[in-house]
């Protein structure tokens, strides 16, 4: 049924259990990605209705698996997002545990902000703001003749700034070239 939180055997037991979920047979139109206890279910179709049908069928399969394992996915934390090339205000009807999932136009998954058009503008703006704050703080503490030395600045740069700038870059790097406000930075 479970194991104590933060126990040393917890992650191993979770991986054994979760592996069975990842080995379920899903439709050809669905891709399931997991990291730790985060699960992303992505379905595609030629039409919105077709994509909904694939998503609902595979989410029902996941719900059945969870019920057999005496688990329950939290449908209030789960969201649905329709990704299209053009703007659409049509609601999508995707269900988990017989409850319609809230539809969003933007979501954060594993620290990366995804939007319904995959522009990644919010993610890039977040990176810009975080790096501006860090650079400003470093600028206040590092002066020519006093404060943090060059070696320390390099360590902070390599250990804090570079990870912020490069986290998930293969996912959003193409969007950075299209980002018009990046030049303000």
CSV table of N, CA, C and O in Angstrom, one decimal, residues 35-127:
chain,number,residue,atom,x,y,z
A,35,UNK,N,8.9,11.6,-14.8
A,35,UNK,CA,10.1,11.9,-14.0
A,35,UNK,C,9.7,11.9,-12.6
A,35,UNK,O,8.8,12.7,-12.2
A,36,UNK,N,10.3,11.1,-11.8
A,36,UNK,CA,9.9,10.9,-10.4
A,36,UNK,C,8.5,10.6,-10.3
A,36,UNK,O,8.0,9.7,-10.9
A,37,UNK,N,7.7,11.5,-9.6
A,37,UNK,CA,6.2,11.2,-9.6
A,37,UNK,C,5.4,12.1,-10.5
A,37,UNK,O,4.2,12.2,-10.4
A,38,UNK,N,6.1,12.8,-11.4
A,38,UNK,CA,5.4,13.7,-12.4
A,38,UNK,C,5.2,12.9,-13.7
A,38,UNK,O,6.1,12.3,-14.2
A,39,UNK,N,3.9,13.0,-14.2
A,39,UNK,CA,3.6,12.2,-15.3
A,39,UNK,C,2.9,13.2,-16.4
A,39,UNK,O,2.1,14.0,-16.0
A,40,UNK,N,3.4,13.1,-17.6
A,40,UNK,CA,2.9,13.9,-18.7
A,40,UNK,C,2.3,12.9,-19.7
A,40,UNK,O,3.0,12.0,-20.2
A,41,UNK,N,1.0,13.1,-20.1
A,41,UNK,CA,0.4,12.3,-21.1
A,41,UNK,C,0.1,13.2,-22.3
A,41,UNK,O,-0.7,14.1,-22.1
A,42,UNK,N,0.7,12.9,-23.4
A,42,UNK,CA,0.5,13.8,-24.6
A,42,UNK,C,-0.2,12.9,-25.7
A,42,UNK,O,0.4,11.9,-26.1
A,43,UNK,N,-1.3,13.4,-26.2
A,43,UNK,CA,-2.0,12.7,-27.2
A,43,UNK,C,-2.2,13.7,-28.4
A,43,UNK,O,-2.4,14.9,-28.2
A,44,UNK,N,-2.1,13.2,-29.6
A,44,UNK,CA,-2.3,14.0,-30.8
A,44,UNK,C,-3.3,13.3,-31.7
A,44,UNK,O,-3.5,12.1,-31.7
A,45,UNK,N,-3.9,14.2,-32.6
A,45,UNK,CA,-4.8,13.7,-33.5
A,45,UNK,C,-5.0,14.7,-34.7
A,45,UNK,O,-4.5,15.8,-34.6
A,46,UNK,N,-5.7,14.2,-35.7
A,46,UNK,CA,-5.9,15.1,-36.9
A,46,UNK,C,-6.9,16.2,-36.5
A,46,UNK,O,-6.8,17.3,-37.1
A,47,UNK,N,-7.8,15.9,-35.6
A,47,UNK,CA,-8.7,16.9,-35.2
A,47,UNK,C,-8.7,17.0,-33.6
A,47,UNK,O,-8.2,16.1,-33.0
A,48,UNK,N,-9.3,18.0,-33.1
A,48,UNK,CA,-9.4,18.1,-31.6
A,48,UNK,C,-10.2,17.0,-31.0
A,48,UNK,O,-9.8,16.4,-30.0
A,49,UNK,N,-11.3,16.6,-31.7
A,49,UNK,CA,-12.1,15.5,-31.2
A,49,UNK,C,-11.3,14.2,-31.2
A,49,UNK,O,-11.4,13.4,-30.2
A,50,UNK,N,-10.5,14.0,-32.2
A,50,UNK,CA,-9.7,12.8,-32.2
A,50,UNK,C,-8.7,12.7,-31.1
A,50,UNK,O,-8.5,11.7,-30.5
A,51,UNK,N,-8.0,13.9,-30.9
A,51,UNK,CA,-7.0,13.9,-29.8
A,51,UNK,C,-7.7,13.7,-28.5
A,51,UNK,O,-7.1,13.0,-27.6
A,52,UNK,N,-8.9,14.3,-28.3
A,52,UNK,CA,-9.6,14.1,-27.0
A,52,UNK,C,-9.9,12.6,-26.8
A,52,UNK,O,-9.8,12.1,-25.7
A,53,UNK,N,-10.3,11.9,-27.9
A,53,UNK,CA,-10.7,10.5,-27.8
A,53,UNK,C,-9.5,9.7,-27.4
A,53,UNK,O,-9.6,8.8,-26.5
A,54,UNK,N,-8.4,9.9,-28.0
A,54,UNK,CA,-7.1,9.2,-27.6
A,54,UNK,C,-6.7,9.5,-26.2
A,54,UNK,O,-6.4,8.6,-25.5
A,55,UNK,N,-6.8,10.7,-25.8
A,55,UNK,CA,-6.4,11.1,-24.5
A,55,UNK,C,-7.3,10.5,-23.4
A,55,UNK,O,-6.8,9.9,-22.4
A,56,UNK,N,-8.6,10.5,-23.7
A,56,UNK,CA,-9.5,10.0,-22.7
A,56,UNK,C,-9.4,8.4,-22.6
A,56,UNK,O,-9.5,7.9,-21.5
A,57,UNK,N,-9.2,7.8,-23.7
A,57,UNK,CA,-9.0,6.3,-23.7
A,57,UNK,C,-7.7,5.9,-22.9
A,57,UNK,O,-7.8,5.0,-22.1
A,58,UNK,N,-6.7,6.7,-23.1
A,58,UNK,CA,-5.4,6.3,-22.4
A,58,UNK,C,-5.4,6.8,-21.0
A,58,UNK,O,-4.9,6.1,-20.1
A,59,UNK,N,-6.1,7.9,-20.7
A,59,UNK,CA,-6.3,8.3,-19.3
A,59,UNK,C,-7.2,7.3,-18.5
A,59,UNK,O,-6.9,7.0,-17.3
A,60,UNK,N,-8.2,6.7,-19.2
A,60,UNK,CA,-9.0,5.7,-18.6
A,60,UNK,C,-8.1,4.4,-18.3
A,60,UNK,O,-8.3,3.8,-17.2
A,61,UNK,N,-7.2,4.1,-19.2
A,61,UNK,CA,-6.3,3.0,-19.0
A,61,UNK,C,-5.4,3.2,-17.8
A,61,UNK,O,-5.2,2.4,-16.9
A,62,UNK,N,-4.9,4.5,-17.7
A,62,UNK,CA,-4.1,4.8,-16.5
A,62,UNK,C,-4.9,4.8,-15.2
A,62,UNK,O,-4.4,4.3,-14.2
A,63,UNK,N,-6.1,5.3,-15.3
A,63,UNK,CA,-7.0,5.3,-14.1
A,63,UNK,C,-7.3,3.9,-13.6
A,63,UNK,O,-7.3,3.6,-12.4
A,64,UNK,N,-7.5,3.0,-14.6
A,64,UNK,CA,-7.8,1.6,-14.3
A,64,UNK,C,-6.5,0.9,-13.6
A,64,UNK,O,-6.7,0.2,-12.6
A,65,UNK,N,-5.4,1.2,-14.2
A,65,UNK,CA,-4.1,0.7,-13.6
A,65,UNK,C,-4.0,1.2,-12.1
A,65,UNK,O,-3.6,0.5,-11.2
A,66,UNK,N,-4.2,2.5,-11.9
A,66,UNK,CA,-4.1,3.1,-10.6
A,66,UNK,C,-5.1,2.5,-9.6
A,66,UNK,O,-4.7,2.2,-8.5
A,67,UNK,N,-6.3,2.2,-10.1
A,67,UNK,CA,-7.3,1.6,-9.2
A,67,UNK,C,-6.9,0.2,-8.8
A,67,UNK,O,-7.0,-0.2,-7.6
A,68,UNK,N,-6.3,-0.6,-9.7
A,68,UNK,CA,-5.8,-1.9,-9.4
A,68,UNK,C,-4.7,-1.9,-8.4
A,68,UNK,O,-4.6,-2.8,-7.6
A,69,UNK,N,-3.9,-0.9,-8.4
A,69,UNK,CA,-2.8,-0.7,-7.5
A,69,UNK,C,-3.1,0.0,-6.2
A,69,UNK,O,-2.3,0.3,-5.4
A,70,UNK,N,-4.4,0.3,-6.1
A,70,UNK,CA,-4.9,1.1,-5.0
A,70,UNK,C,-4.3,2.5,-4.8
A,70,UNK,O,-3.9,2.9,-3.8
A,71,UNK,N,-4.1,3.1,-6.0
A,71,UNK,CA,-3.5,4.4,-6.1
A,71,UNK,C,-4.6,5.3,-6.7
A,71,UNK,O,-5.5,4.9,-7.3
A,72,UNK,N,-4.4,6.6,-6.5
A,72,UNK,CA,-5.3,7.6,-7.2
A,72,UNK,C,-4.5,8.8,-7.6
A,72,UNK,O,-3.8,9.4,-6.8
A,73,UNK,N,-4.7,9.2,-8.8
A,73,UNK,CA,-4.1,10.4,-9.3
A,73,UNK,C,-5.0,11.6,-8.9
A,73,UNK,O,-6.2,11.5,-9.0
A,74,UNK,N,-4.4,12.6,-8.5
A,74,UNK,CA,-5.1,13.8,-8.0
A,74,UNK,C,-5.6,14.6,-9.2
A,74,UNK,O,-4.8,15.3,-9.9
A,75,UNK,N,-6.9,14.5,-9.6
A,75,UNK,CA,-7.4,15.2,-10.7
A,75,UNK,C,-7.5,16.7,-10.5
A,75,UNK,O,-7.6,17.4,-11.5
A,76,UNK,N,-7.5,17.1,-9.3
A,76,UNK,CA,-7.5,18.6,-9.1
A,76,UNK,C,-6.1,19.2,-9.4
A,76,UNK,O,-6.1,20.4,-9.8
A,77,UNK,N,-5.0,18.5,-9.3
A,77,UNK,CA,-3.7,19.0,-9.7
A,77,UNK,C,-3.4,18.7,-11.1
A,77,UNK,O,-2.5,19.3,-11.7
A,78,UNK,N,-4.2,17.8,-11.8
A,78,UNK,CA,-3.9,17.5,-13.2
A,78,UNK,C,-4.6,18.5,-14.0
A,78,UNK,O,-5.7,19.0,-13.7
A,79,UNK,N,-4.0,18.9,-15.1
A,79,UNK,CA,-4.5,19.9,-16.0
A,79,UNK,C,-4.4,19.4,-17.5
A,79,UNK,O,-3.7,18.5,-17.8
A,80,UNK,N,-5.2,20.0,-18.3
A,80,UNK,CA,-5.2,19.7,-19.8
A,80,UNK,C,-4.8,21.0,-20.5
A,80,UNK,O,-5.2,22.1,-20.1
A,81,UNK,N,-4.1,20.8,-21.6
A,81,UNK,CA,-3.8,21.9,-22.4
A,81,UNK,C,-3.8,21.5,-23.9
A,81,UNK,O,-3.3,20.5,-24.3
A,82,UNK,N,-4.5,22.3,-24.7
A,82,UNK,CA,-4.5,22.0,-26.1
A,82,UNK,C,-3.5,22.9,-26.8
A,82,UNK,O,-3.4,24.1,-26.7
A,83,UNK,N,-2.6,22.2,-27.5
A,83,UNK,CA,-1.5,22.9,-28.2
A,83,UNK,C,-1.9,22.9,-29.7
A,83,UNK,O,-2.1,21.9,-30.3
A,84,UNK,N,-2.0,24.1,-30.2
A,84,UNK,CA,-2.3,24.3,-31.6
A,84,UNK,C,-1.5,25.4,-32.2
A,84,UNK,O,-0.9,26.2,-31.5
A,85,UNK,N,-1.4,25.4,-33.5
A,85,UNK,CA,-0.6,26.5,-34.2
A,85,UNK,C,-1.4,27.8,-34.2
A,85,UNK,O,-0.8,28.9,-34.3
A,86,UNK,N,-2.7,27.8,-34.1
A,86,UNK,CA,-3.5,29.0,-34.2
A,86,UNK,C,-4.3,29.1,-32.9
A,86,UNK,O,-4.5,28.1,-32.1
A,87,UNK,N,-4.7,30.3,-32.6
A,87,UNK,CA,-5.5,30.5,-31.3
A,87,UNK,C,-6.9,29.8,-31.4
A,87,UNK,O,-7.5,29.8,-32.5
A,88,UNK,N,-7.2,29.3,-30.3
A,88,UNK,CA,-8.5,28.6,-30.2
A,88,UNK,C,-9.1,28.7,-28.8
A,88,UNK,O,-8.3,28.5,-27.9
A,89,UNK,N,-10.3,29.1,-28.7
A,89,UNK,CA,-11.0,29.2,-27.4
A,89,UNK,C,-11.9,28.0,-27.1
A,89,UNK,O,-12.6,28.0,-26.2
A,90,UNK,N,-11.8,27.0,-28.0
A,90,UNK,CA,-12.6,25.8,-27.8
A,90,UNK,C,-12.2,25.1,-26.6
A,90,UNK,O,-11.0,24.8,-26.4
A,91,UNK,N,-13.1,24.7,-25.7
A,91,UNK,CA,-12.8,23.9,-24.6
A,91,UNK,C,-12.5,22.5,-25.0
A,91,UNK,O,-13.0,22.0,-26.0
A,92,UNK,N,-11.6,21.8,-24.3
A,92,UNK,CA,-11.3,20.4,-24.6
A,92,UNK,C,-11.9,19.6,-23.4
A,92,UNK,O,-11.9,20.0,-22.3
A,93,UNK,N,-12.4,18.5,-23.7
A,93,UNK,CA,-13.0,17.6,-22.7
A,93,UNK,C,-12.2,16.4,-22.5
A,93,UNK,O,-12.3,15.3,-23.2
A,94,UNK,N,-11.3,16.5,-21.5
A,94,UNK,CA,-10.4,15.4,-21.1
A,94,UNK,C,-10.7,15.1,-19.7
A,94,UNK,O,-10.8,15.9,-18.8
A,95,UNK,N,-10.9,13.8,-19.4
A,95,UNK,CA,-11.3,13.3,-18.1
A,95,UNK,C,-10.3,12.4,-17.4
A,95,UNK,O,-9.7,11.6,-18.1
A,96,UNK,N,-10.2,12.5,-16.1
A,96,UNK,CA,-9.4,11.6,-15.2
A,96,UNK,C,-10.3,11.3,-14.0
A,96,UNK,O,-10.8,12.2,-13.4
A,97,UNK,N,-10.4,10.1,-13.7
A,97,UNK,CA,-11.3,9.6,-12.6
A,97,UNK,C,-12.7,10.2,-12.7
A,97,UNK,O,-13.3,10.7,-11.8
A,98,UNK,N,-13.2,10.2,-14.0
A,98,UNK,CA,-14.5,10.7,-14.3
A,98,UNK,C,-14.8,12.2,-14.0
A,98,UNK,O,-15.9,12.6,-13.7
A,99,UNK,N,-13.7,12.9,-13.9
A,99,UNK,CA,-13.8,14.3,-13.6
A,99,UNK,C,-13.1,15.1,-14.8
A,99,UNK,O,-11.9,14.7,-15.1
A,100,UNK,N,-13.7,16.1,-15.3
A,100,UNK,CA,-13.2,16.9,-16.4
A,100,UNK,C,-12.0,17.7,-15.9
A,100,UNK,O,-12.1,18.4,-14.9
A,101,UNK,N,-10.9,17.6,-16.5
A,101,UNK,CA,-9.7,18.3,-16.1
A,101,UNK,C,-9.8,19.8,-16.5
A,101,UNK,O,-10.3,20.1,-17.6
A,102,UNK,N,-9.3,20.6,-15.6
A,102,UNK,CA,-9.2,22.0,-15.9
A,102,UNK,C,-8.3,22.3,-17.1
A,102,UNK,O,-7.2,21.7,-17.2
A,103,UNK,N,-8.8,23.1,-18.0
A,103,UNK,CA,-8.0,23.5,-19.2
A,103,UNK,C,-7.2,24.7,-18.9
A,103,UNK,O,-7.7,25.7,-18.4
A,104,UNK,N,-5.9,24.7,-19.3
A,104,UNK,CA,-5.1,25.9,-19.1
A,104,UNK,C,-4.4,26.2,-20.4
A,104,UNK,O,-4.4,25.4,-21.3
A,105,UNK,N,-3.9,27.4,-20.5
A,105,UNK,CA,-3.2,27.9,-21.7
A,105,UNK,C,-1.7,27.8,-21.5
A,105,UNK,O,-0.9,28.1,-22.4
A,106,UNK,N,-1.3,27.6,-20.2
A,106,UNK,CA,0.1,27.6,-19.8
A,106,UNK,C,0.3,26.6,-18.6
A,106,UNK,O,-0.6,26.6,-17.8
A,107,UNK,N,1.4,25.9,-18.6
A,107,UNK,CA,1.6,25.0,-17.5
A,107,UNK,C,3.1,24.9,-17.3
A,107,UNK,O,3.9,25.0,-18.2
A,108,UNK,N,3.5,24.6,-16.0
A,108,UNK,CA,4.9,24.4,-15.7
A,108,UNK,C,5.1,23.0,-15.5
A,108,UNK,O,4.4,22.3,-14.7
A,109,UNK,N,6.0,22.4,-16.2
A,109,UNK,CA,6.3,21.0,-16.0
A,109,UNK,C,7.8,20.8,-15.9
A,109,UNK,O,8.6,21.3,-16.8
A,110,UNK,N,8.3,20.3,-14.8
A,110,UNK,CA,9.7,20.1,-14.5
A,110,UNK,C,10.5,21.4,-14.6
A,110,UNK,O,11.6,21.4,-15.2
A,111,UNK,N,9.9,22.5,-14.2
A,111,UNK,CA,10.6,23.8,-14.2
A,111,UNK,C,10.6,24.6,-15.5
A,111,UNK,O,11.2,25.6,-15.6
A,112,UNK,N,9.9,24.0,-16.5
A,112,UNK,CA,9.8,24.7,-17.8
A,112,UNK,C,8.4,25.1,-18.0
A,112,UNK,O,7.5,24.3,-17.9
A,113,UNK,N,8.1,26.4,-18.4
A,113,UNK,CA,6.8,26.9,-18.7
A,113,UNK,C,6.5,26.6,-20.1
A,113,UNK,O,7.1,27.0,-21.0
A,114,UNK,N,5.4,25.8,-20.3
A,114,UNK,CA,4.9,25.5,-21.7
A,114,UNK,C,3.6,26.3,-21.9
A,114,UNK,O,2.8,26.4,-21.0
A,115,UNK,N,3.5,26.8,-23.1
A,115,UNK,CA,2.2,27.5,-23.4
A,115,UNK,C,1.5,26.8,-24.6
A,115,UNK,O,2.2,25.9,-25.2
A,116,UNK,N,0.3,27.1,-24.8
A,116,UNK,CA,-0.5,26.4,-25.8
A,116,UNK,C,0.0,26.6,-27.3
A,116,UNK,O,-0.5,25.9,-28.2
A,117,UNK,N,0.9,27.5,-27.5
A,117,UNK,CA,1.5,27.7,-28.9
A,117,UNK,C,3.0,27.4,-28.9
A,117,UNK,O,3.7,27.6,-29.9
A,118,UNK,N,3.5,26.9,-27.8
A,118,UNK,CA,4.9,26.5,-27.6
A,118,UNK,C,5.9,27.7,-28.0
A,118,UNK,O,6.9,27.5,-28.6
A,119,UNK,N,5.5,28.9,-27.6
A,119,UNK,CA,6.4,30.0,-27.8
A,119,UNK,C,7.4,30.1,-26.7
A,119,UNK,O,8.5,30.8,-26.9
A,120,UNK,N,7.2,29.6,-25.5
A,120,UNK,CA,8.1,29.6,-24.4
A,120,UNK,C,8.4,31.0,-23.9
A,120,UNK,O,9.4,31.3,-23.2
A,121,UNK,N,7.6,32.0,-24.3
A,121,UNK,CA,7.8,33.4,-23.8
A,121,UNK,C,7.8,33.5,-22.3
A,121,UNK,O,8.7,34.2,-21.8
A,122,UNK,N,6.9,32.9,-21.6
A,122,UNK,CA,6.9,33.0,-20.2
A,122,UNK,C,8.1,32.4,-19.6
A,122,UNK,O,8.7,32.9,-18.6
A,123,UNK,N,8.6,31.3,-20.1
A,123,UNK,CA,9.8,30.6,-19.6
A,123,UNK,C,11.0,31.5,-19.8
A,123,UNK,O,11.8,31.7,-18.9
A,124,UNK,N,11.1,32.1,-21.0
A,124,UNK,CA,12.2,33.0,-21.2
A,124,UNK,C,12.2,34.2,-20.4
A,124,UNK,O,13.2,34.7,-19.8
A,125,UNK,N,11.0,34.8,-20.2
A,125,UNK,CA,10.9,36.0,-19.3
A,125,UNK,C,11.3,35.6,-17.9
A,125,UNK,O,11.9,36.4,-17.2
A,126,UNK,N,10.9,34.4,-17.4
A,126,UNK,CA,11.3,34.0,-16.1
A,126,UNK,C,12.8,33.9,-16.0
A,126,UNK,O,13.4,34.3,-15.0
A,127,UNK,N,13.4,33.3,-17.0
A,127,UNK,CA,14.9,33.2,-17.0
A,127,UNK,C,15.5,34.6,-16.9
A,127,UNK,O,16.5,34.9,-16.2
